[in-house]
Coordinates of C-alpha atoms in Angstrom, one line a residue:
Chain A
M1 CA 7.2 26.4 -26.5
N2 CA 9.0 28.8 -24.2
Q3 CA 5.4 28.8 -22.0
A4 CA 6.4 25.1 -21.5
S5 CA 8.8 25.4 -20.2
S6 CA 8.7 27.6 -17.6
E7 CA 5.7 25.3 -16.2
L8 CA 8.3 22.7 -15.5
K9 CA 6.9 20.7 -12.2
I10 CA 10.0 19.1 -10.4
C11 CA 9.2 18.5 -6.9
E12 CA 11.9 19.2 -4.2
R13 CA 12.6 16.0 -3.4
C14 CA 14.2 14.9 -6.4
L15 CA 16.5 18.0 -6.9
P16 CA 18.7 18.8 -5.2
S17 CA 19.7 20.0 -2.0
G18 CA 22.7 20.7 -2.2
K19 CA 24.7 24.1 -3.1
N20 CA 25.5 23.6 -6.8
T21 CA 23.0 24.1 -8.6
P22 CA 23.4 21.0 -11.8
T23 CA 22.9 21.9 -15.6
L24 CA 19.9 21.2 -17.3
V25 CA 19.6 20.1 -20.4
R26 CA 17.0 20.9 -22.9
Y27 CA 15.7 18.2 -25.8
P28 CA 12.6 20.5 -27.8
N29 CA 9.6 17.4 -28.6
G30 CA 12.5 14.8 -27.0
R31 CA 10.2 12.6 -25.1
E32 CA 6.8 10.7 -25.8
C33 CA 4.9 11.3 -22.3
K34 CA 4.0 8.2 -19.8
L35 CA 0.6 9.8 -19.8
C36 CA -1.0 10.7 -22.8
T37 CA 1.2 9.7 -25.3
F38 CA 2.6 13.6 -26.7
P39 CA 6.0 14.7 -27.0
F40 CA 6.8 17.3 -24.5
D41 CA 10.1 19.5 -24.5
S42 CA 12.6 16.6 -21.9
Y43 CA 14.4 18.1 -19.8
S44 CA 17.8 15.9 -17.8
Y45 CA 20.3 17.2 -14.9
T46 CA 22.0 14.6 -12.7
S47 CA 22.3 15.1 -9.5
N48 CA 24.7 12.9 -6.9
H49 CA 25.9 11.2 -10.0
T50 CA 22.3 9.9 -10.2
A51 CA 21.0 10.8 -14.2
F52 CA 17.4 12.9 -14.2
H53 CA 15.3 12.4 -17.0
T54 CA 11.2 14.2 -16.8
I55 CA 9.2 11.6 -18.2
A56 CA 6.0 13.0 -18.1
C57 CA 4.5 16.3 -19.6
P58 CA 4.4 19.4 -18.4
K59 CA 0.9 19.4 -18.5
C60 CA -0.5 16.2 -17.1
A61 CA 2.3 17.3 -14.4
A62 CA 0.2 19.5 -13.0
K63 CA -3.5 17.8 -13.9
N64 CA -2.2 15.1 -11.9
M65 CA -0.7 16.6 -9.1
I66 CA 2.8 14.8 -9.3
C67 CA 6.2 15.3 -10.8
Q68 CA 7.4 15.3 -13.7
V69 CA 10.6 13.3 -13.1
C70 CA 9.1 10.6 -10.6
L71 CA 6.0 10.4 -10.9
N72 CA 5.5 10.8 -7.5
D73 CA 2.7 13.5 -5.3
F74 CA 3.5 16.9 -6.0
E75 CA 4.0 18.0 -2.3
H76 CA 3.9 14.8 -0.5
G77 CA 5.8 12.4 -2.6
I78 CA 3.8 9.3 -2.5
P79 CA 2.4 7.1 -5.4
M80 CA 0.0 7.8 -7.6
H81 CA -2.2 4.7 -6.7
L82 CA -1.4 4.7 -3.1
R83 CA -2.9 8.7 -3.1
N84 CA -6.1 6.6 -4.9
A85 CA -6.3 3.9 -2.6
M86 CA -6.4 7.0 0.5
K87 CA -8.8 9.1 -1.5
Q88 CA -10.6 5.9 -1.6
L89 CA -10.6 5.3 1.8
V90 CA -11.5 8.5 2.9
N91 CA -15.1 8.1 -0.2
E92 CA -13.8 10.3 -1.9
D93 CA -13.8 9.8 -6.4
A94 CA -11.4 8.2 -6.7
D95 CA -8.7 10.2 -9.2
S96 CA -9.4 8.2 -13.3
V97 CA -6.8 6.4 -14.3
I98 CA -4.6 5.7 -16.9
P99 CA -6.5 3.8 -19.7
K100 CA -5.0 1.3 -22.2
N101 CA -5.9 2.5 -25.3
D102 CA -3.2 4.6 -27.0
M103 CA -5.9 7.3 -28.2
M104 CA -7.7 7.0 -25.5
K105 CA -4.6 8.0 -23.2
R106 CA -4.5 12.0 -25.5
F107 CA -8.1 12.3 -25.7
V108 CA -7.4 12.1 -21.3
G109 CA -4.6 13.7 -21.5
L110 CA -5.9 17.0 -24.0
S111 CA -9.3 16.7 -21.6
S112 CA -8.2 19.3 -18.4
K113 CA -9.9 18.0 -15.8
Q114 CA -8.0 18.7 -12.5
V115 CA -7.0 16.5 -9.9
A116 CA -8.1 17.7 -6.6
P117 CA -5.5 17.5 -3.6
L118 CA -5.2 14.8 -0.4
D119 CA -6.6 16.4 2.6
I120 CA -4.8 16.1 5.1
N121 CA -7.5 16.6 7.8
K122 CA -10.3 14.6 6.4
L123 CA -7.1 11.8 6.7
K124 CA -6.6 12.7 10.3
N125 CA -9.7 10.6 10.7
A126 CA -9.7 7.5 8.1
D127 CA -10.3 5.1 10.7
S128 CA -13.6 7.0 10.9
I129 CA -15.0 7.4 8.5
R130 CA -14.2 4.4 6.2
K131 CA -16.7 1.9 6.2
W132 CA -17.7 -0.6 8.3
K133 CA -17.1 -4.5 7.4
V134 CA -19.6 -6.1 8.5
R135 CA -17.6 -8.4 10.8
E136 CA -15.9 -5.2 12.8
L137 CA -19.1 -5.1 14.1
P138 CA -19.4 -6.3 17.3
Y139 CA -21.1 -10.0 17.7
H140 CA -19.0 -11.3 20.1
S141 CA -18.9 -8.6 22.5
S142 CA -19.6 -8.7 26.8
I143 CA -22.4 -6.9 27.4
N144 CA -20.9 -6.1 30.9
N145 CA -18.2 -3.7 28.7
T146 CA -20.7 -1.0 28.2
K147 CA -20.1 2.2 28.7
G148 CA -23.3 3.3 27.7
T149 CA -23.7 2.1 24.2
F150 CA -25.6 -0.9 23.4
F151 CA -25.5 -2.8 19.8
L152 CA -28.3 -4.2 18.8
Y153 CA -28.8 -7.0 16.2
N154 CA -31.4 -9.6 15.2
I155 CA -33.8 -7.4 14.5
D156 CA -36.7 -7.9 12.1
S157 CA -36.8 -6.4 9.4
T158 CA -40.8 -5.5 10.5
L159 CA -39.6 -3.4 13.3
T160 CA -39.2 0.6 13.6
E161 CA -37.5 2.4 15.7
P162 CA -40.8 3.6 17.5
Q163 CA -42.1 -0.1 18.3
I164 CA -38.9 -0.9 19.7
V165 CA -38.8 2.5 21.7
S166 CA -42.5 1.4 22.7
Q167 CA -41.1 -2.0 23.9
L168 CA -37.8 -0.3 26.0
I169 CA -40.0 1.7 27.6
V170 CA -42.1 -1.0 28.9
V171 CA -39.2 -3.5 29.8
T172 CA -38.3 -0.7 31.8
H173 CA -41.9 -0.6 33.5
N174 CA -41.9 3.6 31.7
N175 CA -39.4 4.8 33.6
L176 CA -36.9 5.6 30.5
E177 CA -38.3 8.4 28.9
R178 CA -38.6 8.7 25.2
E179 CA -37.0 11.9 24.8
N180 CA -33.6 10.4 26.2
V181 CA -33.2 7.0 23.9
V182 CA -30.9 6.9 20.5
L183 CA -31.7 4.1 18.6
H184 CA -30.5 4.2 14.7
I185 CA -31.7 1.7 13.3
N186 CA -30.2 -0.2 9.8
P187 CA -32.0 -3.2 8.6
K188 CA -30.5 -3.9 5.9
F189 CA -28.0 -5.5 8.1
R190 CA -30.6 -5.9 11.2
I191 CA -28.6 -4.2 13.4
A192 CA -28.9 -0.5 15.7
T193 CA -26.5 1.1 18.1
L194 CA -28.1 1.9 21.4
T195 CA -26.6 5.0 23.6
F196 CA -29.0 7.1 25.9
K197 CA -28.3 10.9 26.4
R198 CA -28.7 11.7 29.9
D199 CA -27.5 9.5 32.4
A200 CA -26.3 6.9 29.7
Q201 CA -24.4 4.6 32.0
L202 CA -27.1 4.8 34.4
W203 CA -29.7 3.7 32.0
A204 CA -26.6 1.3 30.6
Q205 CA -26.7 -0.9 34.0
K206 CA -30.4 -0.9 34.9
L207 CA -31.4 -1.9 31.5
I208 CA -29.0 -5.3 31.4
S209 CA -30.7 -5.7 35.6
I210 CA -33.7 -5.8 33.8
L211 CA -33.7 -7.5 31.0
P212 CA -32.7 -11.9 30.0
K213 CA -29.2 -12.5 29.7
F214 CA -27.8 -15.5 28.2
K215 CA -24.4 -16.8 28.2
T216 CA -22.5 -17.5 24.7
G217 CA -18.3 -19.2 25.4
T218 CA -17.4 -18.3 28.8
A219 CA -16.8 -14.8 29.9
V220 CA -19.6 -13.7 26.6
E221 CA -22.7 -12.4 28.1
K222 CA -25.7 -11.0 25.8
C223 CA -29.1 -10.0 27.0
Y224 CA -32.0 -10.0 24.5
L225 CA -35.6 -7.9 23.8
T226 CA -38.5 -9.7 23.3
L227 CA -41.0 -7.9 21.1
R228 CA -43.5 -9.8 18.4
G229 CA -42.4 -13.2 19.5
N230 CA -38.5 -11.7 18.2
R231 CA -35.5 -11.8 20.0
I232 CA -33.2 -8.6 20.1
H233 CA -29.9 -9.4 21.0
L234 CA -27.9 -7.1 22.7
T235 CA -24.7 -6.8 23.7
A236 CA -22.0 -3.3 24.1
C237 CA -21.1 -1.4 21.7
T238 CA -16.8 -1.5 21.9
P239 CA -15.9 0.5 19.3
E240 CA -18.4 2.6 20.7
E241 CA -18.3 5.4 17.4
L242 CA -20.1 2.5 15.0
D243 CA -21.8 4.2 12.2
T244 CA -24.5 1.9 11.3
Q245 CA -26.1 3.7 8.2
N246 CA -21.5 2.9 7.4
I247 CA -21.2 -0.3 6.6
N248 CA -19.8 -1.5 4.1
L249 CA -21.6 -4.2 1.9
E250 CA -20.4 -7.3 2.0
E251 CA -21.2 -10.3 -0.4
E252 CA -21.9 -12.9 2.0
W253 CA -22.7 -11.5 4.7
E254 CA -25.3 -13.0 6.1
G255 CA -24.0 -16.5 6.9
P256 CA -21.8 -15.8 9.3
V257 CA -24.1 -13.5 11.7
K258 CA -27.1 -16.5 11.1
K259 CA -24.2 -18.5 12.7
I260 CA -24.0 -15.9 15.6
I261 CA -27.8 -16.3 15.4
S262 CA -28.3 -19.5 16.0
K263 CA -25.8 -19.6 18.3
D264 CA -27.1 -17.4 20.4
A265 CA -30.9 -18.9 20.1
Q266 CA -29.0 -22.5 21.0
A267 CA -27.6 -20.5 24.1
I268 CA -30.6 -18.7 25.0
G269 CA -32.4 -22.9 24.2
S270 CA -29.8 -24.4 27.7
D271 CA -29.3 -21.5 30.0
S272 CA -33.3 -21.7 29.8
I273 CA -34.3 -25.2 30.4
K274 CA -31.0 -25.2 33.3
N275 CA -33.6 -22.2 35.1
N276 CA -36.9 -24.6 34.4
Q277 CA -35.0 -26.7 36.4
K278 CA -34.4 -24.4 39.3
I279 CA -36.8 -23.8 39.1
K280 CA -39.0 -26.5 38.9
S281 CA -42.0 -24.9 37.2
K282 CA -42.2 -26.3 34.2
S283 CA -41.9 -29.2 32.6
K284 CA -39.3 -29.6 30.1
S285 CA -40.9 -30.3 26.7
K286 CA -42.2 -26.5 26.9
S287 CA -39.1 -25.0 27.3
K288 CA -37.7 -27.1 24.9
A289 CA -39.9 -25.6 22.4
N290 CA -37.2 -23.0 20.6
S291 CA -39.3 -22.3 17.7
N292 CA -41.4 -20.5 20.1
P293 CA -39.8 -18.0 21.9
H294 CA -42.2 -16.1 22.8
T295 CA -44.0 -18.0 25.3
K296 CA -40.5 -19.8 27.1
S297 CA -39.4 -15.2 27.5
K298 CA -42.1 -14.6 29.1
S299 CA -41.6 -17.9 31.7
V300 CA -37.9 -16.1 31.5
R301 CA -39.5 -12.4 32.3
G302 CA -41.5 -14.5 34.5
R303 CA -38.7 -15.4 37.4
H304 CA -36.7 -12.7 36.8
R305 CA -39.4 -10.0 38.0
L306 CA -39.8 -12.6 40.8
S307 CA -35.6 -11.7 41.3
L308 CA -37.0 -8.7 42.0
Chain B
M1 CA 32.2 -16.7 1.9
T2 CA 28.6 -16.2 3.1
G3 CA 27.9 -13.9 6.2
N4 CA 27.1 -10.3 5.8
W5 CA 27.8 -9.0 2.4
R6 CA 28.3 -5.0 3.9
E7 CA 31.5 -6.3 6.1
R8 CA 33.7 -7.3 2.1
P9 CA 34.0 -5.9 -0.9
A10 CA 31.5 -7.7 -4.3
K11 CA 33.3 -10.1 -6.0
V12 CA 34.6 -10.1 -9.9
Q13 CA 31.9 -12.6 -11.3
I14 CA 33.4 -13.1 -14.7
Q15 CA 36.6 -11.5 -16.3
E16 CA 35.7 -8.9 -18.9
S17 CA 38.1 -11.2 -21.7
E18 CA 35.6 -13.7 -20.9
L19 CA 32.0 -11.8 -21.6
P20 CA 29.8 -13.5 -24.1
S21 CA 29.3 -11.6 -27.6
S22 CA 26.9 -9.0 -27.9
V23 CA 25.5 -10.5 -30.6
P24 CA 23.4 -14.3 -29.6
P25 CA 23.4 -17.2 -30.5
Q26 CA 22.8 -17.7 -34.6
T27 CA 19.4 -19.0 -35.2
G28 CA 18.6 -17.5 -38.9
L29 CA 21.3 -16.0 -42.0
T30 CA 22.1 -12.7 -41.4
F31 CA 22.0 -10.8 -38.7
N32 CA 19.5 -7.3 -38.5
V33 CA 22.0 -5.1 -36.9
W34 CA 19.1 -2.6 -35.4
Y35 CA 17.3 -4.9 -33.7
N36 CA 20.3 -7.4 -32.1
K37 CA 18.5 -10.1 -34.0
W38 CA 19.2 -13.4 -37.0
S39 CA 16.4 -13.2 -39.3
Q40 CA 15.6 -15.0 -41.9
G41 CA 15.7 -18.5 -43.0
Q42 CA 14.3 -21.1 -39.9
S43 CA 14.0 -19.5 -36.6
G44 CA 14.4 -21.8 -34.2
S45 CA 13.7 -21.3 -31.1
S46 CA 15.5 -17.8 -29.5
R47 CA 15.5 -19.0 -26.2
F48 CA 18.5 -19.7 -24.1
V49 CA 20.4 -20.6 -21.3
N50 CA 21.8 -17.7 -19.0
P51 CA 25.5 -19.2 -18.7
Y52 CA 25.6 -17.4 -15.6
S53 CA 24.0 -17.5 -13.1
L54 CA 24.3 -14.6 -9.5
D55 CA 25.2 -16.9 -6.3
S56 CA 23.5 -14.3 -3.9
E57 CA 26.1 -15.3 -0.8
N58 CA 29.0 -15.3 -2.1
D59 CA 28.6 -12.8 -4.9
A60 CA 26.9 -10.0 -2.8
G61 CA 29.3 -6.7 -1.5
V62 CA 30.4 -3.7 -1.3
T63 CA 30.9 -1.5 -4.4
N64 CA 31.7 1.8 -5.3
G65 CA 27.9 2.6 -5.5
D66 CA 27.3 2.0 -1.7
K67 CA 30.0 4.7 -1.9
E68 CA 28.5 7.5 -3.6
K69 CA 25.2 6.5 -2.1
R70 CA 23.7 5.3 -5.5
I71 CA 20.9 3.7 -5.4
H72 CA 19.4 1.4 -8.2
F73 CA 21.0 -2.3 -8.3
C74 CA 22.9 -3.4 -11.0
L75 CA 21.7 -5.1 -13.3
Y76 CA 24.6 -7.2 -14.8
F77 CA 25.5 -8.1 -11.4
A78 CA 21.8 -10.2 -11.2
K79 CA 22.3 -12.1 -14.8
G80 CA 25.8 -13.2 -13.0
M81 CA 27.9 -11.4 -15.2
C82 CA 29.4 -7.7 -14.2
C83 CA 33.2 -7.8 -14.5
L84 CA 33.5 -4.5 -12.9
G85 CA 33.0 -6.2 -9.2
R86 CA 34.0 -3.4 -6.2
K87 CA 34.3 -1.1 -9.0
C88 CA 31.3 -0.4 -10.6
K89 CA 28.7 1.7 -9.8
Y90 CA 25.7 0.0 -8.9
L91 CA 24.4 -2.1 -6.0
H92 CA 25.5 -5.9 -5.9
H93 CA 23.8 -7.4 -3.1
I94 CA 19.9 -8.3 -3.0
P95 CA 17.4 -5.2 -2.3
E96 CA 16.5 -5.5 1.3
A97 CA 13.5 -3.5 3.0
D98 CA 15.9 -0.1 3.6
D99 CA 16.4 -0.3 -0.2
F100 CA 12.8 -0.7 -0.8
A101 CA 12.4 2.8 0.9
R102 CA 15.1 4.4 -1.2
L103 CA 13.4 3.2 -4.2
A104 CA 10.0 4.4 -3.1
L105 CA 10.7 7.7 -2.4
H106 CA 13.3 8.1 -5.6
S107 CA 10.0 6.8 -8.0
S108 CA 7.7 5.9 -8.8
A109 CA 8.3 5.7 -13.1
L110 CA 11.6 3.4 -12.1
D111 CA 12.4 0.3 -11.7
C112 CA 15.4 -1.4 -9.1
F113 CA 18.1 -1.4 -12.0
G114 CA 16.9 2.2 -12.5
R115 CA 14.9 1.1 -15.8
E116 CA 11.6 3.8 -16.8
K117 CA 7.8 1.8 -16.3
F118 CA 6.0 2.5 -18.9
A119 CA 2.1 2.7 -17.6
D120 CA 0.6 -0.5 -18.7
Y121 CA 2.7 -4.3 -19.7
R122 CA 4.1 -4.9 -22.8
D123 CA 1.5 -8.1 -24.4
D124 CA 3.7 -10.7 -23.5
M125 CA 3.8 -9.9 -20.0
G126 CA 7.8 -9.3 -20.3
G127 CA 9.9 -6.2 -20.2
V128 CA 10.2 -3.6 -17.2
G129 CA 7.3 -3.8 -16.2
S130 CA 3.7 -0.6 -15.2
F131 CA 4.5 2.2 -12.5
K132 CA 0.0 1.8 -12.0
K133 CA -0.3 -0.3 -9.9
P134 CA 2.5 -2.1 -7.6
N135 CA 3.2 -6.0 -9.1
R136 CA 5.1 -8.5 -5.9
V137 CA 4.3 -11.5 -8.4
L138 CA 5.7 -13.3 -10.6
Y139 CA 4.9 -15.8 -13.4
V140 CA 7.4 -18.4 -13.5
G141 CA 6.6 -20.3 -16.8
G142 CA 9.4 -23.2 -19.4
V143 CA 9.5 -25.1 -16.0
T144 CA 10.2 -28.3 -18.7
G145 CA 12.4 -25.6 -20.4
A146 CA 14.7 -25.3 -17.9
L147 CA 14.9 -29.1 -17.1
N148 CA 15.7 -30.7 -19.8
N149 CA 13.1 -32.4 -19.4
K150 CA 13.3 -34.0 -16.6
N151 CA 11.2 -35.8 -15.3
L152 CA 10.1 -34.8 -11.7
K153 CA 7.2 -34.7 -9.3
A154 CA 4.9 -31.8 -8.1
H155 CA 6.4 -31.1 -4.7
Q156 CA 10.3 -31.3 -6.4
I157 CA 9.5 -29.0 -8.8
E158 CA 7.5 -26.7 -6.2
N159 CA 10.8 -27.2 -3.4
R160 CA 12.8 -26.1 -6.6
I161 CA 11.3 -23.3 -7.6
R162 CA 10.9 -22.4 -3.7
F163 CA 14.7 -23.2 -3.2
K164 CA 16.2 -21.1 -5.5
F165 CA 14.0 -17.6 -4.9
S166 CA 14.0 -17.4 -2.0
K167 CA 17.4 -17.4 -1.7
L168 CA 16.8 -13.2 -4.4
G169 CA 14.1 -12.4 -1.3
E170 CA 11.9 -12.9 0.9
L171 CA 9.1 -14.7 -0.2
D172 CA 5.4 -15.0 0.6
S173 CA 4.0 -17.2 -1.0
V174 CA 4.9 -20.2 -4.1
R175 CA 1.7 -22.0 -6.1
Y176 CA 2.4 -24.7 -9.0
V177 CA 0.2 -24.9 -10.6
E178 CA 0.0 -28.7 -11.7
N179 CA -1.4 -29.1 -14.8
K180 CA 0.1 -25.5 -16.2
N181 CA 3.1 -26.6 -15.5
C182 CA 4.0 -23.4 -14.3
A183 CA 4.1 -21.6 -11.0
F184 CA 3.3 -18.1 -9.1
V185 CA 6.2 -16.2 -7.0
K186 CA 4.9 -13.9 -4.8
F187 CA 7.9 -11.7 -2.5
K188 CA 7.3 -9.4 0.0
L189 CA 8.8 -6.5 -1.5
Q190 CA 8.3 -5.4 -5.4
C191 CA 11.9 -4.7 -5.9
N192 CA 13.2 -8.1 -5.2
A193 CA 10.5 -9.2 -7.5
E194 CA 12.5 -7.1 -10.4
F195 CA 15.0 -8.0 -9.2
T196 CA 14.2 -11.7 -9.2
K197 CA 12.8 -11.2 -12.5
E198 CA 15.5 -10.3 -14.8
A199 CA 18.2 -12.7 -11.9
M200 CA 16.5 -15.8 -12.9
G201 CA 15.1 -15.1 -16.2
N202 CA 16.5 -17.9 -18.2
T203 CA 17.6 -19.7 -15.9
T204 CA 17.9 -23.5 -15.5
L205 CA 16.6 -25.2 -12.7
L206 CA 19.0 -28.1 -12.2
I207 CA 21.1 -28.7 -9.6
P208 CA 24.7 -30.0 -9.8
T209 CA 23.8 -33.5 -8.3
D210 CA 21.8 -33.9 -11.8
K211 CA 22.8 -36.2 -14.7
E212 CA 21.5 -33.5 -16.9
W213 CA 23.4 -31.0 -14.7
D214 CA 26.1 -30.8 -18.0
Q215 CA 23.6 -30.4 -20.7
R216 CA 22.3 -27.7 -18.5
K217 CA 22.9 -25.1 -21.2
E218 CA 21.0 -27.7 -24.1
G219 CA 17.3 -26.2 -22.2
T220 CA 16.2 -23.7 -23.6
G221 CA 15.7 -21.4 -18.7
L222 CA 13.5 -20.0 -16.1
L223 CA 10.3 -18.1 -18.4
V224 CA 10.5 -15.2 -15.7
K225 CA 7.5 -12.9 -16.7
W226 CA 4.8 -10.1 -14.6
A227 CA 1.8 -12.3 -13.4
N228 CA -1.6 -11.1 -14.1
E229 CA -3.7 -10.4 -11.1
D230 CA -5.6 -13.2 -9.2
P231 CA -9.2 -13.7 -10.1
N232 CA -10.1 -15.7 -7.5
P233 CA -12.0 -13.9 -5.3
A234 CA -11.1 -14.8 -1.8
V235 CA -7.2 -14.2 -2.2
R236 CA -8.5 -10.3 -4.0
K237 CA -10.5 -10.0 -1.4
R238 CA -7.5 -11.4 0.8
E239 CA -5.4 -9.0 -0.4
L240 CA -8.2 -6.1 0.1
E241 CA -7.8 -6.0 3.0
E242 CA -3.9 -5.8 3.0
Q243 CA -4.6 -3.2 0.4
T244 CA -6.4 -1.1 3.2
Q245 CA -3.7 -1.9 5.9
E246 CA -1.5 -0.7 4.2
T247 CA -3.2 2.8 2.9
L248 CA -4.2 2.9 6.8
K249 CA -0.4 2.8 7.8
A250 CA 0.7 4.7 5.1
I251 CA -1.9 7.4 6.0
K252 CA -0.7 7.4 9.3
Q253 CA 2.9 8.1 8.5
L254 CA 1.8 11.1 6.0
V255 CA 0.2 12.7 8.8
A256 CA 2.9 12.0 11.2
N257 CA 4.9 13.9 9.1
K258 CA 2.6 16.5 8.1
E259 CA 2.2 17.1 11.9
G260 CA 6.2 17.0 12.5
A261 CA 7.2 18.9 9.4
A262 CA 4.3 21.9 11.0
S263 CA 6.0 22.1 14.6
Q264 CA 9.6 22.0 13.0
K265 CA 8.3 25.0 11.2
R266 CA 6.5 26.4 14.3
K267 CA 9.8 25.7 16.0
V268 CA 11.5 27.7 13.1
E269 CA 9.1 30.6 13.5
H270 CA 9.6 30.7 16.7
I271 CA 13.0 30.7 16.6
E272 CA 12.6 33.7 14.0
D273 CA 10.8 35.5 16.4
E274 CA 13.4 34.4 19.3
L275 CA 16.4 36.0 16.8
D276 CA 14.4 38.7 16.3
S277 CA 13.7 39.2 19.9
Q278 CA 17.3 39.1 21.0
V279 CA 18.5 41.4 18.4
N280 CA 15.2 44.0 19.3
R281 CA 17.2 43.1 22.9
G282 CA 20.5 43.5 20.5
E283 CA 19.8 46.2 19.2
Q284 CA 18.5 48.1 22.7
R285 CA 21.9 46.6 24.3
T286 CA 23.8 48.9 21.8
I287 CA 22.1 52.5 22.2
E288 CA 21.8 52.0 25.9
D289 CA 25.6 51.3 25.8
G290 CA 27.1 51.9 23.1
S291 CA 29.4 48.5 24.0
I292 CA 31.4 46.8 20.1
L293 CA 30.4 42.6 22.2
D294 CA 26.7 43.3 21.2
Q295 CA 27.5 44.0 17.5
A296 CA 29.7 41.1 16.8
L297 CA 26.4 39.3 18.3
L298 CA 24.1 40.7 16.0
N299 CA 25.6 40.1 13.3
K300 CA 26.1 36.7 13.3
L301 CA 22.4 36.4 14.1
K302 CA 22.0 38.7 11.3
Q303 CA 23.6 35.7 9.6
K304 CA 22.0 33.4 10.9
R305 CA 19.3 34.7 9.8
M306 CA 19.9 35.3 6.5
V307 CA 21.0 32.1 6.3
I308 CA 16.7 30.3 7.1
S309 CA 15.5 32.7 4.8
N310 CA 17.8 32.4 1.7
K311 CA 17.9 28.6 2.4
K312 CA 14.1 29.4 1.8
K313 CA 14.0 31.8 -1.1
A314 CA 16.5 29.1 -3.0
I315 CA 13.6 26.2 -2.8
S316 CA 10.9 28.4 -3.9
V317 CA 13.2 29.7 -6.6
T318 CA 14.3 26.2 -8.2
V319 CA 10.6 24.9 -7.4
S320 CA 9.3 27.4 -9.4
K321 CA 11.4 28.7 -11.5
P322 CA 14.2 26.9 -12.8
N323 CA 14.8 28.1 -15.4
P324 CA 16.6 31.4 -14.2
V325 CA 18.8 29.8 -11.2
L326 CA 19.8 26.8 -13.5
T327 CA 22.0 27.3 -16.8
L328 CA 19.8 26.6 -19.5
V329 CA 21.4 24.1 -22.7
N330 CA 19.1 23.9 -25.4
Q331 CA 20.3 20.3 -27.7
Y332 CA 18.8 21.0 -30.8
S333 CA 16.2 17.9 -32.2
S334 CA 16.9 17.3 -36.0
D335 CA 13.3 18.3 -36.5
D336 CA 14.4 22.0 -35.4
D337 CA 16.9 22.0 -38.5

């Protein structure tokens, strides 16, 4: 019992800050612990006209790193549920929740599993560590806003990284070196990020000028790359630190993405119609054939070659 | 008498002589002193309408509790029956954002009236509530009883609920479920939900212009309890998103605080270093000049340093080993005898 009393865990915020030391009253086995329901030596004191009681046993308090009086985090003074949410946000293991059943509470109370303390350094980068949500991805950004990083979507799941890179090299007339390209693919979400190791700005501008463009909305311009009958759409990767491997799996993420892609396809179709009308080279019926983007894009690329 | 409650003393809600008896109205044959309940016989509905109700605009005011900087609210005030008025040692106003901040910092295990919360909710979701997770949603039932079986349309009932509850704190949303005849009221702040649960429990939904106003005490009053989590997946998603945003905000604050504390610590160290260097210089000067003035300065500096180090010591001692500092009074329980 004496040993237990020496283990009193009360945080600074609950203790009076002034010079007057309060009288601590001990009640041997006076209370039932709020967490494990075992009896423990309860203490009470008054400070600033308010009565304080220890309501959790010292063992539970030490284990969960909480204050015995306020049940907040011992160091930072935040509630347990908030601490838990913070930990989950930085992809750490969450603390075990207090079970509902009384027997289970006691069982957990007897175990000596220590809760991990909050890692402040990790919390500082909470914004970047946390998982990206599908709707936070830059589907709606304009290609002209790029700072050397591209965001690719509508990548067919059969395509591999070397295939896309080699197509890029072909598009740039073998000027682009393979070692210079950094491509991170997430096949599940069919997205990727593309950067260059050297001269990122320069290469980005070059790629924008080479690749065929289409407009969605008034100010949003995107590019696409055709590969084996599939169109890969390119936009600027606006949050540049985007990690394609670290994306939160949400239900129904596919619906809105499909909508965006079909909208893009429409935009490409209407753009190519306009172009064809200008050039007056092909009949409308052929350019309308959205179902076969391969042939159409060929014609568009031909136009680009002409303009170059 | 509306306006800012900070500029006036709190009103006495009822006189002490008018306070109701602590014995509830007779619903059985014998009175059980231990449980404060009537037992035996046909126990009719034990619920009754609280004859008093909180008039949040007129009753709020400054109390002794405000002067003593207490943070908990008066439970009797919430029920509209505090006979102390400005002499009350608890707060007499509707909880606001800064009250919420103070309460949250004080303890996560006490509600806004200073009552201890529990790990789990009661089986009927009544009572003080749980400290495991913040809950800002209240279930409001017993609407028919609170209206004395008056027939009203759904939107009328919803408007009445919204009107009555919005006086007790900023609402987030009100949802009236017509075919279940109950409502879910969500507040912006957790302490408002705690306060309202006590203030609106067992009150009538009738208003003085109703015909039934005079018979309001014959109804059963509202049944206000904690709400379970909304099972609607869309709502859950939104709530999760809100929670993430709040957590991110809290993280930013925490990190900022930590950095602030660290820089302060550095500052203290810096000052100490400076003091040391000054002390050294002072010593050098005393050696060089042998003047008494510098000695006085030195003493002052030493005292300052003592205060700083003492403070540090005191904190560390009280945290780790309170026994030698604090006087211990043993209260033996019957077990020890």
